[in-house]
Amino acid sequence: MALFITKRLLMALATVLVVAVLAFLLVHAMPGSPGAVSLGAGASEEAIDEVNQRLGWNDPLLLQFVSWLGAAVQGDLGISLIDGRSVSADLASRLPVTASLAAGATLLSAVLGIALGVTAAVRGGTVDRIIGGVAGMAVALPAFWIGIIFVYLLAVQSSVFPATGYVPFEVSPQDWALSLALPVITLAVGGGAFIARQTRASMLEALQQEHIRTLRATATPTWKILYIHALRYASLPIVAGIALQFIQLFGGSVIAEQLFAMPGLGQAVQNSVSTHDAPSVQGVVVIATVVVVAVNLVLELATKFLDPKLRAS
Amino acid sequence: MIPNVAPAPADSAEPTAAAVLPKAPRQSAAKKFSGSKLFASPASIAGVIWLAALVVASLTAPLWLPFKTEDQDFTAVLSGPTAAHWLGTDELGRDLLSRIFASAAGTLGTSMITVIVAVGLGTLLAMLAAAAGERVETVISRVTEIMMSLPGTVIILAVIGAVGTNIPLIMGILGVLISAGIYRVMLGQAKSLQSQLYIDAAKVDGVSTAGISLRHVLPGLTNTIVVQAALIFAVGMLIQAGLAFIGFGPPIPQPSWGGMIQGASQHVYDAPWLMVPTGAVLALTVLAANAIGNALGKAPNATASHLPSAAARRQRGKAVAAIAATAPASQDVAKNTLSVRNLSVGVDSVGAGKGVRLVTDVSFDVEPGTVLGLVGESGCGKTMTALSLLGLLPSGVSVTGGQILWNGKNLAAATEKDMEGIRGRGIALISQEPMRALDPMFTVGYQLTGTVRRLRGIGRADAKAEALGLLEKVGIVDAARILKTYPHQISGGMAQRVAIALALAGRPRLLVADEPTTALDVTVQAEILSLLRSLVKDTGMSVVMVTHDLGVVADLCDQVAVMYAGEVVENGRTDSILDNPRHPYTLALLAADPHANHGADMPERLATISGQVPQPKDWPSTCRFAARCQFAGSACLVPIPLLPSGTGDGVVRCVKADELAVEGLDWLATDVPSHHILNLVEAPAAATRTAEKDPA
Ligand code: SF4
């Protein structure tokens, strides 16, 4: 087990490192030097050179990367070219927004998806076809469009929820929840549909296993076969689906944050990309990768825990 | 935002009965692309029509569009549908219809870039990994694993930072990211194609590796490629629109679907209509691509469900009620005697293979304390007969007629609830593959103790003691340790003992054993058989033993019912049938079985039965064995009744049974059907060839 965890940790580290290199190279391919970006149009050649010199832009690439990495390991992701603020501090204040969004949407997707998927598999017939049809529609609808419709129905027409904005948890837990509601629901439509399909397929596969027949032959009540034995068998792919969904929703938050004006990582990456703010882009890519890789790691451990065959070895 | 494209949750139909029908002789694993599938569902037909119309409309847009995309009509800003502007206008009075269709070609075209790169690269990598061996595969798999664990959206945005909103380039890079998922989908299939026999043959013929991949592997992947292409096309459109929505679309004022929806989102308050047309067109296009992908990708179900869905159970309930209504009042049979009367089993009248009969008109009795063998090749309906005794036929298959009489009840017409009372307590089941019969997710102890508690209604502590006792009874020495193990931690023989213990948990009076030793080693087989024999002796329960092995029959059974193609062809006492078989099929089985031949008359050569059991849908109305029978004649071409065979209460279904008995004919050791026998005698060459085929 210890060996397994070490191996996976090394793999995760390698992934983050690869992405760090990739992000570094991409940022260097951005048009405009840091000096030009931070001083804006109309700055003199000398002033730009002076800033570039100070930021080490003219050093060899390898040296630049190593010094960035050295600082990053200590939690310093540099300084924004646009407003001169610490990138780490900025991202640290944004991470909770995106994390609550993604976690909330994943949770809702999982609850909805498992309930619908199990129902479709268990009930069959018309119920199955209806759920299948709705899920098919839901995965095809773009999240941003669904979001607008929700805003129209739930915020404009009936003002159940605030249409835009984000209230930090520390300020007011209740308003925090309300401000998350619409974005979370919006993202959970597609996510829930995905997990519903995954769950249905896994449940059907579980019910095709021969041990289900043994359970019936020993007069096991149907509810127990379905909700204890079959669901337990199906839990592995379902958990994998949920983890994948979290990763996707973490990325999908870019759209939700834009639509609902939420100050999260997605908004940060969108802003910094449009303004060519190299350190911010680099920072956000690395942070997002760390989150995604960490979730994958947790997934793998969960799988290992859930599967008796893997747990024993 | 970048959806996962790894093994998509199959949008499979509910398991159907097609799965339980005996398989036709090996089909090629290569799934060829079939256009007919595309037009099999209304959704995919609509999808094809929509996409085609969209492409045509957008390509010819300059010819028919009422407005230029930039034309501003200040008299109609943010208007709904009007005669002039069919789909309304945006905040600058631009015509939505014109803008939607003018930008369609670009959207579809650039999405195709993602498709081509993703599917092309993914397929190429999969074929490479399949062809170049394990080491290359490991490397490629590792790399794709890393690619799949990246935050795709953020990376694409960083790329946009570097290269700007160069849509074709970005869609290409997106394709590279997605190709990792495609590789995962394709790899298994590419490997199985690569390893197929015809590819070995091609290798011998000196075709290069690349040649094999292109000529043999690629065609087999066509269907998957098309399916994935359709799905990725949808993904590409969604992502492209998403990017445009957050401001990374084509440069302003060029219209794009995502950009237009973004514009609409600014006017939710004053012009909600604005978001409808563009969103609907985008959603319909994505739906169309998905519908095509799903229709082509729909996999026929390989196996049937062992627990039918609620809807299927309701249907079966109705069928059972219908049988109950028509069935004659159940006659009284002695206690704990099983009496099967004219049992028929068939595929339900929906879905593939509808209405096919799997078992016809089967009758037999099992007295308490005796063992009945159901013998025959696979595909003869033995297992279906056995499962119907417990009401455990797979979904899509049900009893269509006849009676199963057990302690005053007709089980063929019993409700699911009644059956639940009988399963485990009255009639128990052990099946062929013990490993698969146990739930891999729970310990032996959990499964056994729970079953004991349920079937005996006793407390947890008593049940635990009882479980230990049961394991000891089936010959497990370290029962306490086995209780703590998971099924995968014990051997096959041990698992079968556990399965038998499970079956005994409710003290059943009848045990249905479906080939309980077939999957086990020879030595273990003998142990399990002797265990069953002693259990019958100790408990006085009766057994229905499904087997293809006459050795098992000779060893264990008191009575034998020989089944061929869904019907009983001979039934009687084991000793009389083995010593004096009356039906040619029984004769043939005996001649082909090394163990069933008693020492003295062990033949020098073993016979084979040429041909195969016909598929259920091909069963003739004449003698069903006629096509393979060495004694077939014109008298055999009518339906043959089951008649007393003359020995005891035995019955046999053959017009020539008496003749055979008198002449004492043997089944010849040859794989040549009867009408060739004369030739065989005359042609020494053929005879030699047959002799060569003798088993070593
Ligand atoms: S009826 Fe004819 S074909 Fe059928 S088993 Fe008897 S001899 Fe053979």
Coordinates of N, CA and C and ligand atoms in Angstrom, one line a residue, chain B residues 583-584 623 625-626 629 631-632 636 640 654-656, ligand 1:
Chain B
H583 N -32.4 -44.4 -27.6 CA -32.5 -43.3 -28.6 C -31.1 -43.2 -29.2
P584 N -31.0 -43.0 -30.5 CA -29.8 -42.8 -31.2 C -28.9 -41.7 -30.6
C623 N -38.4 -35.2 -36.5 CA -37.4 -35.6 -35.5 C -36.3 -34.5 -35.5
F625 N -33.5 -34.6 -34.3 CA -32.1 -35.1 -34.4 C -31.8 -35.6 -35.8
A626 N -32.8 -35.6 -36.6 CA -32.7 -36.3 -37.9 C -31.4 -35.8 -38.7
C629 N -28.5 -37.8 -37.4 CA -28.7 -39.2 -36.9 C -28.2 -40.2 -38.0
F631 N -29.1 -43.1 -38.2 CA -30.2 -44.1 -38.6 C -31.4 -43.4 -39.2
A632 N -31.2 -42.2 -39.5 CA -32.4 -41.4 -40.1 C -32.9 -42.0 -41.3
C636 N -38.7 -40.9 -40.4 CA -38.3 -39.9 -39.3 C -38.8 -38.5 -39.6
I640 N -42.3 -36.8 -33.9 CA -42.1 -38.1 -33.2 C -42.6 -37.9 -31.8
C654 N -38.3 -42.0 -30.6 CA -37.6 -42.4 -31.8 C -38.4 -43.4 -32.5
V655 N -38.7 -43.3 -33.8 CA -39.5 -44.3 -34.5 C -38.7 -45.6 -34.6
K656 N -37.4 -45.6 -34.5 CA -36.7 -46.8 -34.8 C -36.2 -47.4 -33.5
Ligands
SF4_1 S1 -36.5 -40.8 -35.3 FE1 -35.2 -41.2 -36.9 S2 -33.8 -39.5 -37.1 FE2 -34.8 -39.3 -35.1 S3 -33.5 -40.3 -33.7 FE3 -34.9 -41.9 -34.4 S4 -33.8 -42.8 -36.1 FE4 -32.8 -40.9 -35.7

